mmCIF file of C-alpha atoms and ligand atoms in Angstrom:
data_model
loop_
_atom_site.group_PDB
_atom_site.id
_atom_site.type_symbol
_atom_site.label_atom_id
_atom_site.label_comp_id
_atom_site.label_asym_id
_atom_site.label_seq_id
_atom_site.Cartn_x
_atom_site.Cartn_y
_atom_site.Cartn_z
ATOM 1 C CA UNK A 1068 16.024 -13.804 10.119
ATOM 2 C CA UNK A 1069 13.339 -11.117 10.838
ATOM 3 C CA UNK A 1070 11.729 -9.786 7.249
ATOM 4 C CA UNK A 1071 9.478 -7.270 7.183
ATOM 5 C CA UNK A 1072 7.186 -5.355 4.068
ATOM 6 C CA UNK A 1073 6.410 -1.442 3.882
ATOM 7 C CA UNK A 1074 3.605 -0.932 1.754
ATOM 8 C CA UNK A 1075 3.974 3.156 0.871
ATOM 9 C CA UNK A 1076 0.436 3.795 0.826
ATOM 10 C CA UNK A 1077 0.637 7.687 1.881
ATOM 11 C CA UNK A 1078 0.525 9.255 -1.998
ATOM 12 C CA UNK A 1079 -2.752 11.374 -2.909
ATOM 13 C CA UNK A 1080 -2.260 9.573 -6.269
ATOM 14 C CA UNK A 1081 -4.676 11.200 -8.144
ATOM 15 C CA UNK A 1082 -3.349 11.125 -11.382
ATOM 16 C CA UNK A 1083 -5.724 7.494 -12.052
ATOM 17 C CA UNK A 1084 -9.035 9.612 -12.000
ATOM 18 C CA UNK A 1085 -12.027 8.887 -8.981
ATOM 19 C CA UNK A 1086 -11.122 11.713 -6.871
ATOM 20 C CA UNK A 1087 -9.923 9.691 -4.187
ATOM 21 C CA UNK A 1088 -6.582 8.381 -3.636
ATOM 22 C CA UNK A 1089 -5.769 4.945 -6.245
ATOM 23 C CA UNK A 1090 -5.062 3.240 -3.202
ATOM 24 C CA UNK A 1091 -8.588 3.500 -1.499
ATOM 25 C CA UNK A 1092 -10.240 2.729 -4.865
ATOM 26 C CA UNK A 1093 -12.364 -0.321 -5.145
ATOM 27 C CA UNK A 1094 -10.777 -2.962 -7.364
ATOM 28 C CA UNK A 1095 -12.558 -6.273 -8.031
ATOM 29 C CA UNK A 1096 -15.092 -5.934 -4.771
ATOM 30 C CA UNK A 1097 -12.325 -4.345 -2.422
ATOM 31 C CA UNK A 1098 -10.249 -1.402 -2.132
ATOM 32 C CA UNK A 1099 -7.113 -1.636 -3.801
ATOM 33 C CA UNK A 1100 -4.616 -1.273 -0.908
ATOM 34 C CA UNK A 1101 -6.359 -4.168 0.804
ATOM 35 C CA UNK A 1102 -5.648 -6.635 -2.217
ATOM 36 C CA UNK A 1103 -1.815 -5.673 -2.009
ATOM 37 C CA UNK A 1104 -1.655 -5.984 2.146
ATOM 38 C CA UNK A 1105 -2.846 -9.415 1.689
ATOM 39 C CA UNK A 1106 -0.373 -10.350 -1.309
ATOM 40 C CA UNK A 1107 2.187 -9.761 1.848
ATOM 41 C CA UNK A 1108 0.763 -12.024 4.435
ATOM 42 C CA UNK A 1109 2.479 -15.372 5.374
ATOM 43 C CA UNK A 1110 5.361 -14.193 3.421
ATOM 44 C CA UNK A 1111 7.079 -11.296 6.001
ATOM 45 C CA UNK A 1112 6.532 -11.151 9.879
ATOM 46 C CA UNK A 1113 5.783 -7.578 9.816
ATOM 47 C CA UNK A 1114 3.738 -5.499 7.863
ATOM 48 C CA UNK A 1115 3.498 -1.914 7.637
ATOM 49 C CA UNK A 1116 1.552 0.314 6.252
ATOM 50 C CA UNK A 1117 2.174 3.889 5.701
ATOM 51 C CA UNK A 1118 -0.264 6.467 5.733
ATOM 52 C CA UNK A 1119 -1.132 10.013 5.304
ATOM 53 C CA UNK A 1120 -1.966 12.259 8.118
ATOM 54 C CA UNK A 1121 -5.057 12.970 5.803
ATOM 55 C CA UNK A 1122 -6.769 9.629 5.689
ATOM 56 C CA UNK A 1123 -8.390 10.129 9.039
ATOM 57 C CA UNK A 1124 -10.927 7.287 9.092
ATOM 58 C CA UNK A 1125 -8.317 4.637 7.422
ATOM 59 C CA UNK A 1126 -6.094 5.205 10.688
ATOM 60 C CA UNK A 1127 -8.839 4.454 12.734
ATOM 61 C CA UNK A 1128 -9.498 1.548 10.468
ATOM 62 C CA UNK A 1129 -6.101 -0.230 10.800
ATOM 63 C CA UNK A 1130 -5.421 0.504 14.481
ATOM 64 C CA UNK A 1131 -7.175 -2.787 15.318
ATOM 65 C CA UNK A 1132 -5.335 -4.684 13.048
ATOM 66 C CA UNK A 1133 -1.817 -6.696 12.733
ATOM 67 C CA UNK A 1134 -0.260 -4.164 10.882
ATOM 68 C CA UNK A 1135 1.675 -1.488 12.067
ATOM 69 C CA UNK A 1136 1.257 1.932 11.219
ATOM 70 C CA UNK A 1137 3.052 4.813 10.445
ATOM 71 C CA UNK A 1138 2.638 8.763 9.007
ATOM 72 C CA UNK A 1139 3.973 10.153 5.338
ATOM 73 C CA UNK A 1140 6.437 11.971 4.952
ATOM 74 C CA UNK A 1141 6.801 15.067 2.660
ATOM 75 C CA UNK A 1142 7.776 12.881 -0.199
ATOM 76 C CA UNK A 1143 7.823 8.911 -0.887
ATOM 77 C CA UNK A 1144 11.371 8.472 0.503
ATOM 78 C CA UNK A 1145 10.307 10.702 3.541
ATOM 79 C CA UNK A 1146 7.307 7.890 4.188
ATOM 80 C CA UNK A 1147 9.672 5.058 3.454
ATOM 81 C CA UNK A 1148 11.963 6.647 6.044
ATOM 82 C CA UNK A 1149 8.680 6.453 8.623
ATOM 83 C CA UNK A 1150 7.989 2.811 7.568
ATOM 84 C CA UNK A 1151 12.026 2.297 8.619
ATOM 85 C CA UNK A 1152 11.806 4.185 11.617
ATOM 86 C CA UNK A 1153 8.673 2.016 12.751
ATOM 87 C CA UNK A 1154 10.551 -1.054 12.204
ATOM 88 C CA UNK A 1155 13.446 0.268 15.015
ATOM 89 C CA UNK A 1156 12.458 -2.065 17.888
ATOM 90 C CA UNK A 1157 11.511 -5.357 15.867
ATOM 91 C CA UNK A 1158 14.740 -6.796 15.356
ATOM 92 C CA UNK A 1159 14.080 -6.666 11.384
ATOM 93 C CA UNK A 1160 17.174 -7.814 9.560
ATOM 94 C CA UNK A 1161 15.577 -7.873 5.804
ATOM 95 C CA UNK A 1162 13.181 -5.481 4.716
ATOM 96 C CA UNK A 1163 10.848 -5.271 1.548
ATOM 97 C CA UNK A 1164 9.408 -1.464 -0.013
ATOM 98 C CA UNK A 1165 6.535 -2.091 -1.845
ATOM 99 C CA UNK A 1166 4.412 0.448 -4.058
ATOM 100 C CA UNK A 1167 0.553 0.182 -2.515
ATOM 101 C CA UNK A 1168 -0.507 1.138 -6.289
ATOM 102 C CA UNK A 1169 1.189 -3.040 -7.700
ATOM 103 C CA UNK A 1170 -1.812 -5.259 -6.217
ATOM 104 C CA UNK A 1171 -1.093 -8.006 -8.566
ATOM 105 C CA UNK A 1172 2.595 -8.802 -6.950
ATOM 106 C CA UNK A 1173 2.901 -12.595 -6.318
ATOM 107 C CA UNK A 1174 3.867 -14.695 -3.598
ATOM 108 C CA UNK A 1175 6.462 -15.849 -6.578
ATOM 109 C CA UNK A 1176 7.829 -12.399 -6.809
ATOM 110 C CA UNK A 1177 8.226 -11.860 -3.242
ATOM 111 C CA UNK A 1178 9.713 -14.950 -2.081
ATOM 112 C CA UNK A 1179 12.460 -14.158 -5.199
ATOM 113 C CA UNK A 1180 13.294 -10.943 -4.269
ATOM 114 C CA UNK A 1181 13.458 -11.976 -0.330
ATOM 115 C CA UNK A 1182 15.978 -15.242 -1.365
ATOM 116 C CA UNK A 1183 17.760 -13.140 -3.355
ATOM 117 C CA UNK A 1184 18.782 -11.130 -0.012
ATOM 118 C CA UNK A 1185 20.674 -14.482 0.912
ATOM 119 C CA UNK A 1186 23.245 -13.521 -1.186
ATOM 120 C CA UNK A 1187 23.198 -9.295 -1.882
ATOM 121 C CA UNK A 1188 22.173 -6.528 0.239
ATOM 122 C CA UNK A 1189 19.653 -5.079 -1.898
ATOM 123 C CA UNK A 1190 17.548 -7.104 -4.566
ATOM 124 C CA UNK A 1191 14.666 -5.782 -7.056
ATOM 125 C CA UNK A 1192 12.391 -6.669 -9.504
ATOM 126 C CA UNK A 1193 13.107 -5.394 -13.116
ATOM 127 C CA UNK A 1194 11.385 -6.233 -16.567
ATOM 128 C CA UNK A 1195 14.076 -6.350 -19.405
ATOM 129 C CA UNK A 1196 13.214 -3.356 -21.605
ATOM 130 C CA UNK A 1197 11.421 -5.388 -25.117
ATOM 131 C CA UNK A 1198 9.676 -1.894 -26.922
ATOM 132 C CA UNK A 1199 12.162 -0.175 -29.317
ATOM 133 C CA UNK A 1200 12.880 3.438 -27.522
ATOM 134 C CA UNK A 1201 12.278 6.357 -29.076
ATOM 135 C CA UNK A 1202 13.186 10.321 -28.281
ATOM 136 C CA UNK A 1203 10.158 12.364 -28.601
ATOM 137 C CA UNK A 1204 10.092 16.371 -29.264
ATOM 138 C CA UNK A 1205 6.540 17.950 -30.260
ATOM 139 C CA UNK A 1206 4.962 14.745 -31.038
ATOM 140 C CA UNK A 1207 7.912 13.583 -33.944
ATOM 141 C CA UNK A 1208 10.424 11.250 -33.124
ATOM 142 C CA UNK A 1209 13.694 12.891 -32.746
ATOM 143 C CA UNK A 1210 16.091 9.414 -31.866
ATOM 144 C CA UNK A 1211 15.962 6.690 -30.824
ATOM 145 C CA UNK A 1212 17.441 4.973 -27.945
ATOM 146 C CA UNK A 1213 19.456 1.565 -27.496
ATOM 147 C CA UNK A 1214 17.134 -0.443 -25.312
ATOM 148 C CA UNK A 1215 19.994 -3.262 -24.213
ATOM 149 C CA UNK A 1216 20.880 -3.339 -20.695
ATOM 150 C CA UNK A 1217 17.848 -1.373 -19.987
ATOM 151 C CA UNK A 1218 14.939 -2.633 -17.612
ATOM 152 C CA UNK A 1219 11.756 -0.922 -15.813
ATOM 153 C CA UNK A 1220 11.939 -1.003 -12.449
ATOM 154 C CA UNK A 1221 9.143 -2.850 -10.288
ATOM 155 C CA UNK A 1222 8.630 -3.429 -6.641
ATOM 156 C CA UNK A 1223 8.921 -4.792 -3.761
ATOM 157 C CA UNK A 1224 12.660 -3.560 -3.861
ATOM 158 C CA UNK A 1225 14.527 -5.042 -1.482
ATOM 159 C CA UNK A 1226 17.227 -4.299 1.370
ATOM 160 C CA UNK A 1227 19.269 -5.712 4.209
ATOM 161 C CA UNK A 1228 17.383 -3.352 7.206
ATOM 162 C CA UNK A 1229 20.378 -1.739 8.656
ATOM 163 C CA UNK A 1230 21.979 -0.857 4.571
ATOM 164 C CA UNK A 1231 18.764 0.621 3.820
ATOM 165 C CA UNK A 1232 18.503 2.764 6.687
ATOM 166 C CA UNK A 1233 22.088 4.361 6.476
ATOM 167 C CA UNK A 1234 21.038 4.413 2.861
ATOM 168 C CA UNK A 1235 18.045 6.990 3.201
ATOM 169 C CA UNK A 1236 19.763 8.780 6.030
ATOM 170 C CA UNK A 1237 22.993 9.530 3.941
ATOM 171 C CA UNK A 1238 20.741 10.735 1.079
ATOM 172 C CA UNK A 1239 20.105 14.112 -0.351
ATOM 173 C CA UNK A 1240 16.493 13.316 -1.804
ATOM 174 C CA UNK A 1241 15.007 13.698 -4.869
ATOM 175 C CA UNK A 1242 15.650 9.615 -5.590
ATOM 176 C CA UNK A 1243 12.779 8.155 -7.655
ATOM 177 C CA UNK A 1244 13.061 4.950 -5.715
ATOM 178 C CA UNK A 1245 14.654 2.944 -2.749
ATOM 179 C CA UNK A 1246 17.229 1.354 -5.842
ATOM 180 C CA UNK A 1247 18.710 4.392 -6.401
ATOM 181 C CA UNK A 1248 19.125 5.543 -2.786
ATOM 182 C CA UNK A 1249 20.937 1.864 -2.078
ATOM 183 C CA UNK A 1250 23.016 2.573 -4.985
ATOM 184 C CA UNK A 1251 23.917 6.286 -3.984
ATOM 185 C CA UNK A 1252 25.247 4.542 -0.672
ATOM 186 C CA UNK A 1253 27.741 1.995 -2.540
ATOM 187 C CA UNK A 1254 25.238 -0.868 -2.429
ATOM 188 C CA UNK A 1255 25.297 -3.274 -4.934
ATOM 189 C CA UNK A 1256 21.864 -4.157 -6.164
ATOM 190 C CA UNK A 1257 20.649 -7.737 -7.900
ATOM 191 C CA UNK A 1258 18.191 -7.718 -10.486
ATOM 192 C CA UNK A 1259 15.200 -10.337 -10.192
ATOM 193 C CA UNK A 1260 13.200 -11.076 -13.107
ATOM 194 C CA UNK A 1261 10.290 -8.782 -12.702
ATOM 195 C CA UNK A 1262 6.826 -9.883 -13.827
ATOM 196 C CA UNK A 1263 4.726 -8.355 -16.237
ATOM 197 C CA UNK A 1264 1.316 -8.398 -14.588
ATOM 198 C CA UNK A 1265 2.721 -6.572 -11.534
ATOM 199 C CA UNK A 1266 2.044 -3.267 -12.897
ATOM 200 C CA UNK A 1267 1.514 -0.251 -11.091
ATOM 201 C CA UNK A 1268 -1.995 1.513 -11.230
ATOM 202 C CA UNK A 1269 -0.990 5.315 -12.476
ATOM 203 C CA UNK A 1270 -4.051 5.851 -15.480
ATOM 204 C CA UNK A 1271 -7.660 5.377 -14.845
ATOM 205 C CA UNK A 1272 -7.646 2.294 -17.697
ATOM 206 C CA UNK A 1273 -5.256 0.575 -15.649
ATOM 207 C CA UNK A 1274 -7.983 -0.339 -13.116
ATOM 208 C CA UNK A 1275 -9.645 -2.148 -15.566
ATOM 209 C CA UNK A 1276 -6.274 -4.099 -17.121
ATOM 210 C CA UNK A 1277 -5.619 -4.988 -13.595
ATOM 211 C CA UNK A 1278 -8.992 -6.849 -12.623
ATOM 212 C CA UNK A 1279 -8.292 -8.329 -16.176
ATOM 213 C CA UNK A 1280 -5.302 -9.852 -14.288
ATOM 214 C CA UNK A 1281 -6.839 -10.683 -11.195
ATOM 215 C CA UNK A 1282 -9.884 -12.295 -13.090
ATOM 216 C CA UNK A 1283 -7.916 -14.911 -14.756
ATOM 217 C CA UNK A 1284 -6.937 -15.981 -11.333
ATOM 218 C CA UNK A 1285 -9.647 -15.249 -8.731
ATOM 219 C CA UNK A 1286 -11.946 -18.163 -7.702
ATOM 220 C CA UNK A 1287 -14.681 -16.621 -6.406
ATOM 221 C CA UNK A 1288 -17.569 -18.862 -4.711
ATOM 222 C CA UNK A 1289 -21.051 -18.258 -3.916
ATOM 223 C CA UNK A 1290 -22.818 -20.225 -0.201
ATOM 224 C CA UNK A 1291 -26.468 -20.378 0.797
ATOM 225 C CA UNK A 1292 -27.499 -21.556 3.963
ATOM 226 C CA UNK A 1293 -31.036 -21.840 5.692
ATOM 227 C CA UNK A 1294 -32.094 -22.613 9.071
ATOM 228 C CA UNK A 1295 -34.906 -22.241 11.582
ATOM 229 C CA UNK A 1296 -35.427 -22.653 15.074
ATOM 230 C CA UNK A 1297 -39.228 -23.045 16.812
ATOM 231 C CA UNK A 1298 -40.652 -20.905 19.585
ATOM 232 C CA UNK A 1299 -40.601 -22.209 22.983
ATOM 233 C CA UNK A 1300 -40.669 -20.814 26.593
ATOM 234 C CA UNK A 1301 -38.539 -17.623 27.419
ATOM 235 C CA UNK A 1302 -37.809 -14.064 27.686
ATOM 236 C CA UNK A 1303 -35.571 -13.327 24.331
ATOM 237 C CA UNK A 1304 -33.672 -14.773 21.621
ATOM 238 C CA UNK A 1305 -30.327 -14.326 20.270
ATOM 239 C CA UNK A 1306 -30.299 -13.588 16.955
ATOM 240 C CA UNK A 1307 -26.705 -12.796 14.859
ATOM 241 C CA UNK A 1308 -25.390 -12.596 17.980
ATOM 242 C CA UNK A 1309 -27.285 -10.162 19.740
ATOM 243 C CA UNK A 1310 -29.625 -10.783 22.753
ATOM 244 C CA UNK A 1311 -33.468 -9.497 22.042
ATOM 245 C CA UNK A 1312 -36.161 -9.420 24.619
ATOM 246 C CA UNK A 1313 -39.233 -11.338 23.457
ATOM 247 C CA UNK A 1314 -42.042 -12.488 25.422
ATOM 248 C CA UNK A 1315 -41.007 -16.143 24.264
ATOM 249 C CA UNK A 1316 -37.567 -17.455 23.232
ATOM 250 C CA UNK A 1317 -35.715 -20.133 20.221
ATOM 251 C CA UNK A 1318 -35.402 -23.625 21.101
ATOM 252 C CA UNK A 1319 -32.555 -25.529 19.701
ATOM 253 C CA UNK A 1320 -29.448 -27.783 20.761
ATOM 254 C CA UNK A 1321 -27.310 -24.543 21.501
ATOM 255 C CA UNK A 1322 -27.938 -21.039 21.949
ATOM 256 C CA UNK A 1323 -30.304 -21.636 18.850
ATOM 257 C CA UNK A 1324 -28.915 -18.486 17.043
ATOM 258 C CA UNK A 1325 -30.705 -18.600 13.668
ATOM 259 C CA UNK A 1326 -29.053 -16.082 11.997
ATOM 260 C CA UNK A 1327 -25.664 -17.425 12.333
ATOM 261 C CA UNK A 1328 -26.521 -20.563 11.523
ATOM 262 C CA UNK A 1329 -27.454 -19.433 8.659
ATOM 263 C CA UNK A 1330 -24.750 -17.658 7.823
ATOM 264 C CA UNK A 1331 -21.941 -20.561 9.029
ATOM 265 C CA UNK A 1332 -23.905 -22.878 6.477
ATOM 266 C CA UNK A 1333 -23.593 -20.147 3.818
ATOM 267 C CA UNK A 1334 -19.486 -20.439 4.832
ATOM 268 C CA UNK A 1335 -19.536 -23.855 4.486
ATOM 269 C CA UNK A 1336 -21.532 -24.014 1.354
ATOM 270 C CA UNK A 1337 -19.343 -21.588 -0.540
ATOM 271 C CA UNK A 1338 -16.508 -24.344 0.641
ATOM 272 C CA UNK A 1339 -18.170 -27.527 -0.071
ATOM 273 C CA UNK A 1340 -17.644 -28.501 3.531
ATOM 274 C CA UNK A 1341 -20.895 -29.872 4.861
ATOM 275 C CA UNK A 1342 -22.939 -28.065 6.640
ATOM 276 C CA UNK A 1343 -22.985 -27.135 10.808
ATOM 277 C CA UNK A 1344 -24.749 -30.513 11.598
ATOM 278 C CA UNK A 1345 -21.722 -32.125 10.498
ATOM 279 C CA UNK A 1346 -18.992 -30.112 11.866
ATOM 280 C CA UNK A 1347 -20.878 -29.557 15.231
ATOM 281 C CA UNK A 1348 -23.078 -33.050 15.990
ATOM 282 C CA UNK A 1349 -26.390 -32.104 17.931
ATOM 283 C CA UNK A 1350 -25.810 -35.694 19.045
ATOM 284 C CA UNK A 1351 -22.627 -34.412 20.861
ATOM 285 C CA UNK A 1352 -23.297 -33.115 24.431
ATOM 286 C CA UNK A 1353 -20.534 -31.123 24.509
ATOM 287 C CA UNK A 1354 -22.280 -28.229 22.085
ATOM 288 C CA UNK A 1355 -25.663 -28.337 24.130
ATOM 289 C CA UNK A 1356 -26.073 -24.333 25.129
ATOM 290 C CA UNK A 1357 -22.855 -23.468 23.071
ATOM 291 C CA UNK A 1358 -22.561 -19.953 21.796
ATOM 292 C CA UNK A 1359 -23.266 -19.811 17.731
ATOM 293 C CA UNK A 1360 -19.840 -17.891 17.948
ATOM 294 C CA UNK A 1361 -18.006 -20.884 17.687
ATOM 295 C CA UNK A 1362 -19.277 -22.096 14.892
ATOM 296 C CA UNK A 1363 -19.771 -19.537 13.030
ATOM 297 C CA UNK A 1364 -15.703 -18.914 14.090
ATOM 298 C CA UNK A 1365 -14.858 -22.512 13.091
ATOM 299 C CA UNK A 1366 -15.954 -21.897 9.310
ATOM 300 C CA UNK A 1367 -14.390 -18.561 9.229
ATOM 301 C CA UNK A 1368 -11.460 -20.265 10.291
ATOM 302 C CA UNK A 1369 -11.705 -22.946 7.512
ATOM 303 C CA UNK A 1370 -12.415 -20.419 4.496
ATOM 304 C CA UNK A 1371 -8.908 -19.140 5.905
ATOM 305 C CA UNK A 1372 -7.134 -22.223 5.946
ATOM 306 C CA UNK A 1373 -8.504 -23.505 2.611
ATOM 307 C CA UNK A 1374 -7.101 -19.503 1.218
ATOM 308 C CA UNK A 1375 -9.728 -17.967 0.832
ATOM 309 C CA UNK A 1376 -11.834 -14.444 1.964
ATOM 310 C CA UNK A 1377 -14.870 -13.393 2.947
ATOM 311 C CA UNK A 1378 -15.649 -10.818 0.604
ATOM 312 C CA UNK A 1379 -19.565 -10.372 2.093
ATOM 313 C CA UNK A 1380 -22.441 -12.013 3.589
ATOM 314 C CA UNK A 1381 -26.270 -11.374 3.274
ATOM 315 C CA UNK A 1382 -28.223 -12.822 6.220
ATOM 316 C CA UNK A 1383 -32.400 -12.279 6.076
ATOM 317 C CA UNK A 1384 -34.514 -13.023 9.399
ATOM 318 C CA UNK A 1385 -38.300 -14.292 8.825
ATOM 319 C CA UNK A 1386 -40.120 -13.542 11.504
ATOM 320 C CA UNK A 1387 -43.086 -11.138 12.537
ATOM 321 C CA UNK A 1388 -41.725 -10.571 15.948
ATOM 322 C CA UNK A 1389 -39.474 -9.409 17.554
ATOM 323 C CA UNK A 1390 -38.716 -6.106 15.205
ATOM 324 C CA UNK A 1391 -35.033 -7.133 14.341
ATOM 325 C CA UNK A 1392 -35.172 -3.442 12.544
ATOM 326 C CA UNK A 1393 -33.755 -1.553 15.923
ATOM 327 C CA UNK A 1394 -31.171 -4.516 16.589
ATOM 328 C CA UNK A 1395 -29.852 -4.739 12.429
ATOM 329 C CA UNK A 1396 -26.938 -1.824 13.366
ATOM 330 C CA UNK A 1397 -25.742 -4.147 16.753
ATOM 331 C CA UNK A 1398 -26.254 -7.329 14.799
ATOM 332 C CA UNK A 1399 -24.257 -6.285 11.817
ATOM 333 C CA UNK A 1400 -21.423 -4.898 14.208
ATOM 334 C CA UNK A 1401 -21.476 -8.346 16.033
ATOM 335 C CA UNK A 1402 -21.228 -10.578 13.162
ATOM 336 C CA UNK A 1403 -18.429 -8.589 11.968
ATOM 337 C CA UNK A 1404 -16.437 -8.916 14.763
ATOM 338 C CA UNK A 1405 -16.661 -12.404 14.851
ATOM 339 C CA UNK A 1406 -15.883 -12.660 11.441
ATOM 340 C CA UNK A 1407 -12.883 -10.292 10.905
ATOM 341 C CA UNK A 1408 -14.866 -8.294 8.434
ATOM 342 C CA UNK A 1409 -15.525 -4.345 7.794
ATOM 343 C CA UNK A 1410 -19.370 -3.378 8.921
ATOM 344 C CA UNK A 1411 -20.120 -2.344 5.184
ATOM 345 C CA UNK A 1412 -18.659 -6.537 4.250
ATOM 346 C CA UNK A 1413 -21.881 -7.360 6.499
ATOM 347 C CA UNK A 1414 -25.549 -7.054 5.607
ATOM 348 C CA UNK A 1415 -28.797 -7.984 8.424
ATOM 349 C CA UNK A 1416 -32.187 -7.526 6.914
ATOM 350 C CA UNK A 1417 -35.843 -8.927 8.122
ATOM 351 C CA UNK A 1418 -38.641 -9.117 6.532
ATOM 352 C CA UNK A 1419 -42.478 -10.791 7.808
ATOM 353 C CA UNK A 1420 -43.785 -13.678 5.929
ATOM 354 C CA UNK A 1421 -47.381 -11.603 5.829
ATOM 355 C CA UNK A 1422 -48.559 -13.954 8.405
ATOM 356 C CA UNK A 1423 -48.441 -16.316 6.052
ATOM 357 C CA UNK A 1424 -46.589 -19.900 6.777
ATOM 358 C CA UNK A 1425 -45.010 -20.922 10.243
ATOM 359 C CA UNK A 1426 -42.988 -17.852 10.628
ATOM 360 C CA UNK A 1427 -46.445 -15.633 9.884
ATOM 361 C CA UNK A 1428 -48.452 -17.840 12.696
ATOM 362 C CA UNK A 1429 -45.188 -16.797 14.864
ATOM 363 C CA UNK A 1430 -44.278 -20.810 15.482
ATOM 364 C CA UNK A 1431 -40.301 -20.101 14.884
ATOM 365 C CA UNK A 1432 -38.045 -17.852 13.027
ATOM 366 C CA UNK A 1433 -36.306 -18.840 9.420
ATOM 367 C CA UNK A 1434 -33.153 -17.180 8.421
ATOM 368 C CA UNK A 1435 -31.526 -17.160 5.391
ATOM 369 C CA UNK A 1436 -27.768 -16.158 3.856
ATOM 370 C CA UNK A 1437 -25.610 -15.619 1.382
ATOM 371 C CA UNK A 1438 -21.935 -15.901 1.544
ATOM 372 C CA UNK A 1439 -19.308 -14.523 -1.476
ATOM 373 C CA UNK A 1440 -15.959 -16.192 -0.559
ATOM 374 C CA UNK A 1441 -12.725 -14.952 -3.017
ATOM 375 C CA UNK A 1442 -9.267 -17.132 -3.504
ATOM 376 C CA UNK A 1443 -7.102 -15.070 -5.783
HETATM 377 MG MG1 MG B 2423 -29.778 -24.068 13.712
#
């Protein structure tokens, strides 16, 4: 079994205020579409992520990633058809259609609606309609309407792969979502108990009710780390991963990268996992002249592991020379590499000690970070 997630991301959904699309909104330190990718990880083998022709710089953005991309449509089923149709050659068998703007679905959720494809061709999320109903006209009520058997609909709806593509190709349009095409092509759908904190950002106050959500989950952890290397014979130093030409150069068990590790301790700080020392003995020949890179990779790799993300790191240099001003831009692109992170996740300042100290008398560099690491 081959499952895969379409996250319709392609809307200008402008209705929840900001000017800019809900989706690329910042929600609790990130934008919202990136807290619902995530929700899919682990869960489906595929991801994709549809996107309008208009959001230029986002396409450029996710073309170096896992997921796999595809273009709007006129309309939401048009993009759902495009998520479908980039699916063709990946031997999907279960698919799920998931609404960018619901960033609090859970792993609990998903798994549900994907075992309930065990048994049905199409499963989806509903919440059992609790409010009385009323008919409206001109601000009076004008009825009222019997609320039993009635349920909202949620996503991630979902769909044997093959059903829901005869589905949308059989269809005339105008469905308002992937149930009702299924239905419109004789497919029976089950209901799964929906949740009621996977609601869908449409207001501008729902931005706020949603970090609400995410707050009474989110573990969010703070790291410092601090390290310094001394001066010794040589031509440069490598600092956050980038080689500098200085008349002398660090000295240190590997490449003596300050910077990073810094920032690795920072990592392993925010985890409570010891520090580089530990992880990486000096006493251990096999790290003598190893590139920072691999530790700094090993406690990415363990904030991973252990669930959680990098949400940003702060990393100072102390030092009078080199100027680390001109290198900052290469040094922030570096360490973000390495890391997996966005440039603007990344922050590489200096500053001089006043020749004041050890680093003022130029006798070795100190670095300093900060690391914010988020489980939610
Ligand atoms: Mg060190």
């Amino acid at each position: 079994m081959t499952t895969a997630a379409i996250i319709v991301a392609a809307g200008r959904g402008l209705r929840a205020g900001g000017g800019t699309p809900k989706q690329w909104r910042a929600l609790a330190g990130r934008r919202v579409a990136d807290w619902t990718i995530d929700r899919f990880r682990g869960l489906v083998d595929y991801i994709v992520l549809v996107l309008s022709d208009e959001d230029a710089p986002t396409w450029e953005e996710f073309r170096e990633t896992d997921l796999i991309l595809a273009t709007g449509g006129a309309d939401r089923a048009g993009s759902v058809r495009n998520g479908l149709q980039a699916l063709e050659n990946h031997q999907v068998t279960r698919v799920l259609i998931h609404d960018v703007a619901r960033p609090c679905v859970s792993a609990h959720l998903i798994q549900n609606v994907l075992n309930a494809l065990d048994t049905h061709q199409a499963a989806a999320p509903g919440l059992p309609v609790t409010d009385a109903l009323w008919i409206g006209h001109d601000g009076s009520v004008s009825g009222t309407q019997d609320r039993s058997n009635l349920f909202a609909a949620q996503t991630p709806q979902g769909f044997h792969y093959d059903a829901i593509v005869k589905a949308h190709a059989a269809h005339p349009g105008g469905a308002a979502d992937d149930v009702e095409v299924a239905r419109a092509a004789g497919l029976e759908v089950c209901i799964v108990p929906g949740d009621a904190d996977n609601l869908k950002i449409t207001r501008p106050e729902d931005f706020a009710r949603v970090e609400r959500i995410m707050g009474t989950t989110m573990d969010v952890r703070l790291g410092n780390g601090y390290d310094v290397h001394r001066f010794g014979d040589g031509d440069h130093v490598i600092l956050c991963g980038v080689k500098v030409p200085h008349e002398r150069g660090l000295q240190g068990h590997s490449d003596a990268d300050v910077g990073m590790h810094a920032v690795t301790d920072a990592i392993y700080g925010a985890l409570v996992q010891g520090d580089i020392g530990q992880h990486f003995p000096p006493s251990d020949p096999q790290w003598k002249g190893a590139a920072s890179e691999i530790f700094l990779r090993h406690a990415v790799e363990l904030a991973e592991t252990m669930g959680y993300r990098i949400s940003n790191v702060d990393c100072t240099l102390v030092c009078e020379h080199p100027k680390i001003g001109p290198h900052a831009p290469k040094m922030k692109e570096e360490m973000s590499k390495i890391m997996g992170l966005r440039a603007d996740q990344v922050s590489v300042k200096a500053t001089t000690s006043e020749r004041l100290g050890f680093t003022g008398r130029s006798e070795g560099i100190a670095a300093l970070a900060t690391a914010c690491l988020v489980k939610a």
